[in-house]
Amino acid sequence: MNLNQFISYIAQGTIYTVGVTLIALPAGLLIGTILALLYVYGGKVTGRLMNLYSTIFRGIPPLVLLFILFFAVSKGINLSAFWAGSLSLGIVSSAYQMEIVRGALLAVSGDQMKAARAIGLSRLQAIRYVVLPQAVRLAIPPWSNEVAIVIKDSSLVYALGVPEILRRAQLIAASSQQYLLAYLSAALIYFLLVFLTTRLLNRLENKLAIPANP
Amino acid sequence: MKKHFLLVVVIVLITSMLFACGTKTEEPASILDKIQTNKKVVVGTSADYPPYEFVDEAGNKTGFDIELMAEIAKRMGVELEWVDMPFDSLVAAVSSGKLDMSISCFNYDEERDKTVDFSEAYYTTEDAFVVNKTFTGTITVPEDIVAYKVGVQSGTVQDGWLTDNLIANGLLPEANLSRYERVDQAALDLANGRIDILMADLVPIQAYVAQNPDLQVVYKGELSTGPINIVLPDGDTTLKAEIDRIIKELQAEGFIDALAVKYFSN
């Protein structure tokens, strides 16, 4: 077998890697953003609850959550390996993304909110039109970190037998006995995925940047 | 008021998530009924263990266990659906109902028997100690390996044998036993000199050694292993009876011996 055959066999797993990422990342962003808004603007008790959520899910390794969802609760909800993997990564990522968005919200000066209220905007309007647009710009650099982490963490679903990049590399390594070639091919594919995505996000960051305000 | 509303929503969401985990669905009496109704049996294997189970150049599953299971499914008159999964996950997947059964060179093991059942043995295997050709020691009895760094695939019966017979009584220091997720990773470390001795299933490791001239088998015997079985859901006697009947039929016809010759003689 040559390198081409290795890469084309392993690359067929990219669809699962991308699939898991495309579910976990937006789900985590949606939940994370909502929870971050609740954390920052929701008052003391809600803030504590959000803090608890973040502490719990940042404290559990995604692989453990994955096993819990797939094996331990399988009598109640019968999740497929793919969905158990996507959901657990999404939940863990939501806790991290919540902290990213929270940090960005807090980084926008509190005076902005006061000024917005002073000119007659409601609290919700102030968040929507004044704070969030500024926070988004601040959130992109740390968020692109999280994107790279989720793409790579999607390899964890191999433990449930989802035929993604890593699992396919293991299978072809075992049958061909060419470990270096198999795992290097997997590394190359992961690298390209992360590289292209972060480049894309860099562009977005530049596009959203305020001119003359580097 | 608004604040409290949000709080209630969050609490309801969290508790409903917790309770969703507790509800149970009705299960059919025997998995065999489910298999026959669906005309499909879902079987798990870890296709990284040649010659028992592996993927060929076209990416299809093949091997001793794979062909055997295909024949068993044919005789049950149902379609066969393979689920590939790392070895460590297979028993949990059978006991949690994700798989109907699993065939992946499983040896009988008391720990495993607590959560799943085993079919009649369909074949018998042996253990081997493998060393790098540069190895200068001698292994005459299995206990001789305690003077060296030993490697094994984690969760296998070999791991169990080493832990119970050499680690538990202090003969082999825990620090000198490396447990690998996969046997080929251990073999790679053996070739690279990170461990001195690898304990593994004889048949697959012989196939590996045949392709890696640096390595050689220095000892073989039936230590931890022995008969290999299909892993079945716990307490499902109807399914076990059907599988055992087919295994005996295949043994009597010489089908399994023919498969062994095809896959195990290089």
Coordinates of C-alpha atoms in Angstrom, one line a residue:
Chain A
M1 CA 0.0 0.0 0.0
N2 CA 1.2 3.5 -0.7
L3 CA 0.6 6.8 0.9
N4 CA -2.2 7.7 -1.4
Q5 CA -4.2 4.6 -0.5
F6 CA -3.6 5.3 3.2
I7 CA -4.8 8.9 2.9
S8 CA -7.8 8.1 0.8
Y9 CA -8.9 5.3 3.2
I10 CA -8.4 7.4 6.3
A11 CA -9.8 10.6 4.8
Q12 CA -13.2 8.8 4.3
G13 CA -13.5 9.3 8.1
T14 CA -13.4 13.1 7.7
I15 CA -17.1 13.1 7.2
Y16 CA -17.6 11.9 10.8
T17 CA -15.0 14.3 12.1
V18 CA -16.7 17.2 10.4
G19 CA -20.1 15.9 11.3
V20 CA -19.4 15.7 15.0
T21 CA -17.7 19.1 14.9
L22 CA -20.6 20.7 13.1
I23 CA -23.1 19.5 15.7
A24 CA -20.9 20.0 18.8
L25 CA -19.6 23.4 18.0
P26 CA -22.8 25.3 17.1
A27 CA -24.7 23.5 19.9
G28 CA -22.0 24.5 22.3
L29 CA -22.0 28.1 20.9
L30 CA -25.8 28.5 21.2
I31 CA -26.0 27.0 24.8
G32 CA -22.7 28.7 25.8
T33 CA -23.9 32.2 24.6
I34 CA -27.3 31.9 26.3
L35 CA -25.7 30.7 29.5
A36 CA -23.1 33.5 29.3
L37 CA -25.8 36.1 28.9
L38 CA -27.6 34.6 31.9
Y39 CA -24.4 34.5 33.9
V40 CA -23.5 38.2 33.2
Y41 CA -27.0 39.7 33.3
G42 CA -29.2 37.2 35.1
G43 CA -28.6 38.2 38.7
K44 CA -26.9 36.5 41.6
V45 CA -28.7 33.2 41.8
T46 CA -28.7 32.5 38.1
G47 CA -25.0 33.5 38.0
R48 CA -24.2 30.9 40.6
L49 CA -26.1 28.2 38.7
M50 CA -24.2 29.0 35.6
N51 CA -21.0 28.9 37.5
L52 CA -22.0 25.5 38.7
Y53 CA -22.7 24.3 35.2
S54 CA -19.4 25.6 34.0
T55 CA -17.5 24.0 36.9
I56 CA -19.2 20.6 36.4
F57 CA -18.8 20.3 32.6
R58 CA -15.3 21.7 32.5
G59 CA -14.4 19.2 35.2
I60 CA -15.6 16.1 33.4
P61 CA -13.3 14.7 30.6
P62 CA -15.4 14.5 27.4
L63 CA -14.5 10.8 27.1
V64 CA -16.1 10.1 30.4
L65 CA -19.3 12.0 29.5
L66 CA -19.3 10.1 26.2
F67 CA -19.2 6.7 28.0
I68 CA -22.0 7.9 30.4
L69 CA -24.2 9.0 27.5
F70 CA -23.5 5.9 25.4
F71 CA -23.4 3.1 28.0
A72 CA -24.8 4.2 31.3
V73 CA -28.1 5.9 30.2
S74 CA -28.6 3.7 27.1
K75 CA -31.6 1.9 28.7
G76 CA -33.5 5.2 28.8
I77 CA -32.5 7.0 25.7
N78 CA -30.9 4.9 23.0
L79 CA -28.4 7.2 21.5
S80 CA -26.2 6.1 18.5
A81 CA -22.5 6.3 18.9
F82 CA -22.4 9.3 16.6
W83 CA -25.0 11.3 18.6
A84 CA -23.7 10.3 22.0
G85 CA -20.3 11.6 20.9
S86 CA -21.6 14.8 19.3
L87 CA -23.8 15.6 22.3
S88 CA -21.2 15.0 24.9
L89 CA -18.6 17.1 23.1
G90 CA -21.3 19.8 22.6
I91 CA -22.1 19.9 26.3
V92 CA -18.4 20.0 27.4
S93 CA -17.7 22.7 24.7
S94 CA -20.7 24.7 25.8
A95 CA -19.1 25.2 29.2
Y96 CA -15.9 26.5 27.6
Q97 CA -17.7 28.6 25.1
M98 CA -19.8 30.1 27.9
E99 CA -16.6 31.2 29.6
I100 CA -15.3 32.7 26.3
V101 CA -18.5 34.7 25.7
R102 CA -18.7 35.7 29.3
G103 CA -15.1 37.0 29.2
A104 CA -15.9 39.0 26.0
L105 CA -19.1 40.4 27.6
L106 CA -17.2 41.5 30.7
A107 CA -14.4 43.0 28.6
V108 CA -16.9 45.5 27.1
S109 CA -16.7 48.4 29.4
G110 CA -19.7 48.8 31.8
D111 CA -20.0 52.4 30.8
Q112 CA -21.2 51.3 27.4
M113 CA -24.3 49.8 29.1
K114 CA -24.8 52.9 31.2
A115 CA -24.5 55.1 28.1
A116 CA -26.9 53.0 26.1
R117 CA -29.5 53.0 28.9
A118 CA -29.0 56.8 29.2
I119 CA -30.0 57.4 25.6
G120 CA -33.2 55.3 26.2
L121 CA -32.4 51.8 25.1
S122 CA -33.9 49.0 27.1
R123 CA -31.6 46.5 28.8
L124 CA -32.2 43.9 26.1
Q125 CA -31.7 46.5 23.3
A126 CA -28.5 47.6 24.9
I127 CA -27.2 44.0 25.0
R128 CA -28.3 43.3 21.5
Y129 CA -27.1 46.5 19.8
V130 CA -24.3 47.8 21.9
V131 CA -22.6 45.1 24.0
L132 CA -22.9 42.0 21.8
P133 CA -21.5 43.5 18.6
Q134 CA -18.4 44.6 20.5
A135 CA -18.1 41.3 22.4
V136 CA -18.2 39.2 19.2
R137 CA -15.0 40.9 18.0
L138 CA -13.3 40.1 21.3
A139 CA -14.6 36.6 21.4
I140 CA -13.3 35.5 18.0
P141 CA -9.6 34.9 18.9
P142 CA -10.3 32.7 21.9
W143 CA -13.1 31.1 20.1
S144 CA -10.9 30.0 17.2
N145 CA -8.9 28.1 19.9
E146 CA -12.0 26.3 21.0
V147 CA -12.8 25.4 17.4
A148 CA -9.5 23.8 17.0
I149 CA -9.9 21.9 20.2
V150 CA -13.4 20.6 19.2
I151 CA -12.2 19.4 15.8
K152 CA -9.4 17.5 17.5
D153 CA -11.5 16.2 20.4
S154 CA -14.0 14.8 17.9
S155 CA -11.4 12.0 17.5
L156 CA -12.6 10.7 20.9
V157 CA -15.7 9.2 19.3
Y158 CA -13.4 6.5 18.0
A159 CA -13.8 4.9 21.4
L160 CA -17.4 4.0 20.5
G161 CA -16.4 2.8 17.1
V162 CA -17.5 5.7 14.9
P163 CA -15.3 5.2 11.8
E164 CA -13.7 8.7 11.9
I165 CA -10.1 9.5 11.0
L166 CA -8.4 8.0 14.1
R167 CA -10.3 4.8 14.1
R168 CA -9.7 4.3 10.4
A169 CA -6.0 4.9 10.9
Q170 CA -6.0 2.2 13.6
L171 CA -7.8 -0.3 11.4
I172 CA -5.5 0.2 8.4
A173 CA -2.4 0.3 10.7
A174 CA -3.4 -3.1 12.2
S175 CA -4.0 -4.7 8.8
S176 CA -1.0 -3.2 7.0
Q177 CA 1.4 -3.1 9.9
Q178 CA 2.5 0.3 8.8
Y179 CA 1.9 2.4 11.9
L180 CA 4.0 5.4 11.1
L181 CA 2.4 5.9 7.7
A182 CA -1.2 5.4 9.0
Y183 CA -0.9 7.8 12.0
L184 CA 1.1 10.3 10.0
S185 CA -1.7 10.3 7.4
A186 CA -4.3 10.9 10.2
A187 CA -2.1 13.7 11.6
L188 CA -1.9 15.3 8.2
I189 CA -5.7 15.3 7.7
Y190 CA -6.3 16.7 11.2
F191 CA -3.7 19.4 10.7
L192 CA -5.2 20.4 7.4
L193 CA -8.7 20.6 8.9
V194 CA -7.6 22.8 11.8
F195 CA -5.3 24.9 9.7
L196 CA -8.0 25.7 7.1
T197 CA -10.6 26.5 9.8
T198 CA -8.3 28.8 11.8
R199 CA -7.3 30.6 8.6
L200 CA -11.0 31.1 7.8
L201 CA -11.6 32.5 11.3
N202 CA -8.7 34.8 11.0
R203 CA -10.3 36.3 7.9
L204 CA -13.6 36.7 9.7
E205 CA -11.7 38.4 12.5
N206 CA -10.1 40.9 10.0
K207 CA -13.4 41.5 8.3
L208 CA -15.2 42.3 11.6
A209 CA -12.4 44.4 12.9
I210 CA -13.2 48.1 13.4
P211 CA -11.1 50.1 10.9
A212 CA -8.4 52.3 12.3
N213 CA -8.8 50.4 15.6
P214 CA -6.3 47.6 15.5
Chain B
M1 CA -40.2 38.2 38.3
K2 CA -38.2 37.9 35.1
K3 CA -35.2 36.7 37.0
H4 CA -37.2 34.0 38.8
F5 CA -38.7 32.9 35.5
L6 CA -35.2 32.2 34.1
L7 CA -34.2 30.4 37.2
V8 CA -37.3 28.1 37.0
V9 CA -36.6 27.4 33.3
V10 CA -33.0 26.4 34.1
I11 CA -34.1 24.2 37.0
V12 CA -36.8 22.5 35.0
L13 CA -34.3 21.8 32.1
I14 CA -31.7 20.3 34.4
T15 CA -34.2 18.1 36.3
S16 CA -35.9 16.9 33.1
M17 CA -32.5 16.0 31.7
L18 CA -31.8 13.9 34.9
F19 CA -35.2 12.2 34.9
A20 CA -35.0 11.4 31.2
C21 CA -32.1 9.2 32.1
G22 CA -34.2 7.1 34.6
T23 CA -37.0 6.0 32.3
K24 CA -36.9 2.5 31.0
T25 CA -38.2 1.0 27.8
E26 CA -39.8 -2.5 27.6
E27 CA -37.3 -5.1 26.3
P28 CA -38.3 -8.3 24.5
A29 CA -37.9 -11.5 26.5
S30 CA -35.0 -12.8 24.3
I31 CA -32.8 -10.9 21.9
L32 CA -33.3 -13.9 19.6
D33 CA -37.0 -12.7 19.1
K34 CA -35.7 -9.3 18.2
I35 CA -33.1 -10.7 15.8
Q36 CA -35.7 -12.8 14.0
T37 CA -38.3 -10.1 13.9
N38 CA -35.8 -7.6 12.4
K39 CA -34.3 -10.3 10.3
K40 CA -31.0 -8.8 11.3
V41 CA -28.3 -9.5 13.9
V42 CA -26.1 -6.6 15.2
V43 CA -22.6 -7.9 16.0
G44 CA -19.7 -6.0 17.4
T45 CA -16.0 -6.6 16.7
S46 CA -12.8 -4.8 17.0
A47 CA -11.4 -5.1 13.5
D48 CA -7.8 -4.4 14.4
Y49 CA -6.7 -7.9 15.4
P50 CA -5.5 -9.9 12.5
P51 CA -6.0 -12.7 11.6
Y52 CA -9.1 -12.9 13.7
E53 CA -10.6 -9.6 12.6
F54 CA -9.2 -6.9 10.4
V55 CA -9.9 -4.8 7.3
D56 CA -8.5 -5.8 4.0
E57 CA -7.0 -3.5 1.4
A58 CA -10.5 -2.7 0.0
G59 CA -11.5 -1.6 3.5
N60 CA -13.8 -4.6 4.1
K61 CA -13.9 -6.6 7.3
T62 CA -12.4 -10.1 7.1
G63 CA -10.7 -12.7 9.2
F64 CA -11.4 -15.9 11.1
D65 CA -14.1 -14.5 13.4
I66 CA -15.7 -12.5 10.6
E67 CA -16.2 -15.4 8.3
L68 CA -17.4 -17.6 11.2
M69 CA -20.0 -15.1 12.2
A70 CA -21.1 -14.6 8.6
E71 CA -21.8 -18.3 8.5
I72 CA -23.6 -18.3 11.9
A73 CA -25.9 -15.4 10.7
K74 CA -26.5 -17.3 7.5
R75 CA -27.7 -20.4 9.4
M76 CA -29.9 -18.2 11.6
G77 CA -31.4 -17.0 8.4
V78 CA -30.8 -13.3 9.2
E79 CA -28.8 -10.4 7.8
L80 CA -25.5 -9.6 9.6
E81 CA -24.8 -6.0 10.6
W82 CA -21.2 -5.3 11.8
V83 CA -20.4 -2.6 14.3
D84 CA -16.7 -1.9 14.7
M85 CA -15.7 -0.7 18.2
P86 CA -12.5 -0.7 20.2
F87 CA -12.1 -4.0 22.1
D88 CA -12.5 -2.3 25.6
S89 CA -15.9 -1.1 24.7
L90 CA -17.4 -4.3 23.3
V91 CA -18.5 -6.0 26.6
A92 CA -20.1 -2.8 27.8
A93 CA -21.9 -2.5 24.5
V94 CA -23.3 -6.0 24.7
S95 CA -24.4 -5.7 28.3
S96 CA -26.1 -2.3 27.7
G97 CA -28.0 -3.7 24.7
K98 CA -26.2 -1.7 22.0
L99 CA -25.1 -4.9 20.4
D100 CA -26.9 -8.3 20.1
M101 CA -23.6 -10.1 20.5
S102 CA -19.9 -9.7 20.0
I103 CA -17.2 -11.9 18.4
S104 CA -13.7 -10.6 18.9
C105 CA -11.4 -13.4 20.0
F106 CA -12.9 -13.3 23.5
N107 CA -11.6 -15.7 26.2
Y108 CA -13.8 -16.7 29.1
D109 CA -13.2 -14.4 32.0
E110 CA -14.9 -14.4 35.4
E111 CA -15.0 -10.6 35.5
R112 CA -16.6 -10.4 32.1
D113 CA -19.0 -13.3 33.0
K114 CA -20.7 -11.0 35.6
T115 CA -22.1 -8.7 33.0
V116 CA -22.4 -10.9 29.9
D117 CA -22.7 -14.6 28.9
F118 CA -20.4 -16.7 26.8
S119 CA -21.3 -19.2 24.1
E120 CA -19.7 -22.6 23.8
A121 CA -16.1 -22.3 22.8
Y122 CA -15.6 -22.3 19.0
Y123 CA -11.8 -22.5 19.1
T124 CA -8.8 -22.8 21.5
T125 CA -5.9 -20.5 21.7
E126 CA -2.5 -20.3 23.5
D127 CA -0.4 -17.6 25.0
A128 CA 3.1 -16.6 23.8
F129 CA 6.0 -14.6 25.1
V130 CA 7.7 -12.5 22.4
V131 CA 11.1 -10.9 22.6
N132 CA 13.4 -8.8 20.5
K133 CA 16.1 -10.9 18.8
T134 CA 18.7 -8.9 20.7
F135 CA 17.2 -10.4 24.0
T136 CA 19.9 -12.4 25.8
G137 CA 17.9 -13.9 28.8
T138 CA 16.3 -17.3 28.9
I139 CA 12.7 -18.1 29.6
T140 CA 12.1 -21.7 30.7
V141 CA 9.1 -21.3 33.0
P142 CA 6.6 -18.4 32.7
E143 CA 7.7 -16.9 36.1
D144 CA 11.2 -16.2 34.6
I145 CA 9.7 -13.0 33.0
V146 CA 9.6 -11.2 36.3
A147 CA 13.2 -10.1 35.9
Y148 CA 12.3 -8.0 32.8
K149 CA 10.1 -5.2 31.6
V150 CA 6.8 -6.8 30.4
G151 CA 4.2 -5.4 28.0
V152 CA 0.6 -6.6 27.5
Q153 CA -2.6 -5.3 25.9
S154 CA -4.8 -3.8 28.6
G155 CA -8.0 -5.5 29.5
T156 CA -7.1 -8.8 27.9
V157 CA -6.9 -12.2 29.7
Q158 CA -3.1 -11.9 29.5
D159 CA -3.3 -8.7 31.4
G160 CA -5.5 -10.5 34.0
W161 CA -3.1 -13.4 34.2
L162 CA -0.1 -11.1 34.8
T163 CA -1.9 -9.1 37.3
D164 CA -3.3 -12.1 39.3
N165 CA -0.2 -14.3 39.1
L166 CA 2.8 -12.0 39.1
I167 CA 1.8 -8.5 40.2
A168 CA -0.6 -9.5 43.1
N169 CA 2.0 -11.5 44.9
G170 CA 4.8 -9.0 44.3
L171 CA 6.9 -11.1 41.9
L172 CA 6.7 -8.5 39.2
P173 CA 6.8 -4.8 40.2
E174 CA 3.8 -2.9 38.9
A175 CA 6.3 -0.4 37.4
N176 CA 7.7 -3.1 35.1
L177 CA 4.4 -3.9 33.5
S178 CA 3.3 -1.6 30.7
R179 CA -0.3 -1.9 29.6
Y180 CA -1.1 -0.9 26.0
E181 CA -4.4 -0.1 24.4
R182 CA -3.6 -2.3 21.5
V183 CA -1.2 -5.3 21.1
D184 CA 0.5 -3.8 18.0
Q185 CA 1.5 -0.7 20.0
A186 CA 3.1 -3.1 22.5
A187 CA 4.9 -4.9 19.7
L188 CA 6.2 -1.6 18.4
D189 CA 7.6 -0.8 21.8
L190 CA 9.2 -4.2 22.0
A191 CA 10.9 -3.7 18.6
N192 CA 12.0 -0.2 19.9
G193 CA 13.4 -1.7 23.1
R194 CA 11.1 0.0 25.6
I195 CA 9.9 -3.4 26.9
D196 CA 11.7 -6.7 27.0
I197 CA 8.9 -9.2 26.8
L198 CA 5.4 -9.1 25.3
M199 CA 2.7 -11.5 26.4
A200 CA 0.0 -12.0 23.8
D201 CA -2.3 -14.5 22.1
L202 CA -0.1 -17.0 20.2
V203 CA -1.9 -17.0 16.8
P204 CA -2.1 -13.3 16.0
I205 CA 1.3 -12.5 17.5
Q206 CA 2.9 -15.3 15.4
A207 CA 1.4 -13.6 12.3
Y208 CA 2.9 -10.3 13.5
V209 CA 6.3 -11.9 14.2
A210 CA 6.3 -13.4 10.8
Q211 CA 6.3 -9.9 9.3
N212 CA 8.7 -8.4 11.8
P213 CA 12.1 -10.2 11.6
D214 CA 13.4 -8.3 14.7
L215 CA 11.0 -10.3 17.0
Q216 CA 10.7 -13.9 18.0
V217 CA 8.5 -16.1 20.1
V218 CA 10.5 -17.6 23.1
Y219 CA 7.7 -19.4 25.0
K220 CA 4.2 -20.7 24.2
G221 CA 1.7 -22.4 26.4
E222 CA -1.9 -22.3 27.7
L223 CA -1.5 -19.8 30.6
S224 CA -4.3 -17.3 30.6
T225 CA -6.1 -18.2 27.5
G226 CA -7.7 -21.2 26.2
P227 CA -11.1 -21.5 24.5
I228 CA -12.5 -18.5 22.7
N229 CA -16.2 -17.7 22.8
I230 CA -18.9 -15.4 21.5
V231 CA -20.0 -12.8 24.0
L232 CA -23.8 -12.8 24.5
P233 CA -26.3 -10.7 26.5
D234 CA -26.5 -11.8 30.2
G235 CA -29.0 -14.5 31.1
D236 CA -30.4 -14.9 27.5
T237 CA -30.6 -18.7 27.5
T238 CA -32.7 -18.8 24.3
L239 CA -30.2 -17.0 22.3
K240 CA -27.3 -18.9 23.8
A241 CA -29.0 -22.2 23.0
E242 CA -29.4 -21.2 19.3
I243 CA -25.8 -20.0 19.0
D244 CA -24.3 -23.0 20.7
R245 CA -26.3 -25.3 18.4
I246 CA -24.9 -23.6 15.3
I247 CA -21.3 -23.7 16.7
K248 CA -21.6 -27.4 17.4
E249 CA -23.0 -28.0 13.9
L250 CA -20.1 -26.0 12.4
Q251 CA -17.5 -27.9 14.5
A252 CA -19.0 -31.3 13.5
E253 CA -18.9 -30.3 9.8
G254 CA -15.3 -29.3 10.0
F255 CA -16.1 -25.8 9.0
I256 CA -14.2 -24.1 11.8
D257 CA -11.1 -26.3 11.4
A258 CA -11.1 -25.3 7.7
L259 CA -11.3 -21.6 8.7
A260 CA -8.4 -22.1 11.1
V261 CA -6.2 -23.6 8.4
K262 CA -7.1 -20.7 6.1
Y263 CA -6.3 -17.9 8.5
F264 CA -3.7 -19.3 11.0
S265 CA -1.2 -21.3 8.9
N266 CA 1.2 -18.9 7.2

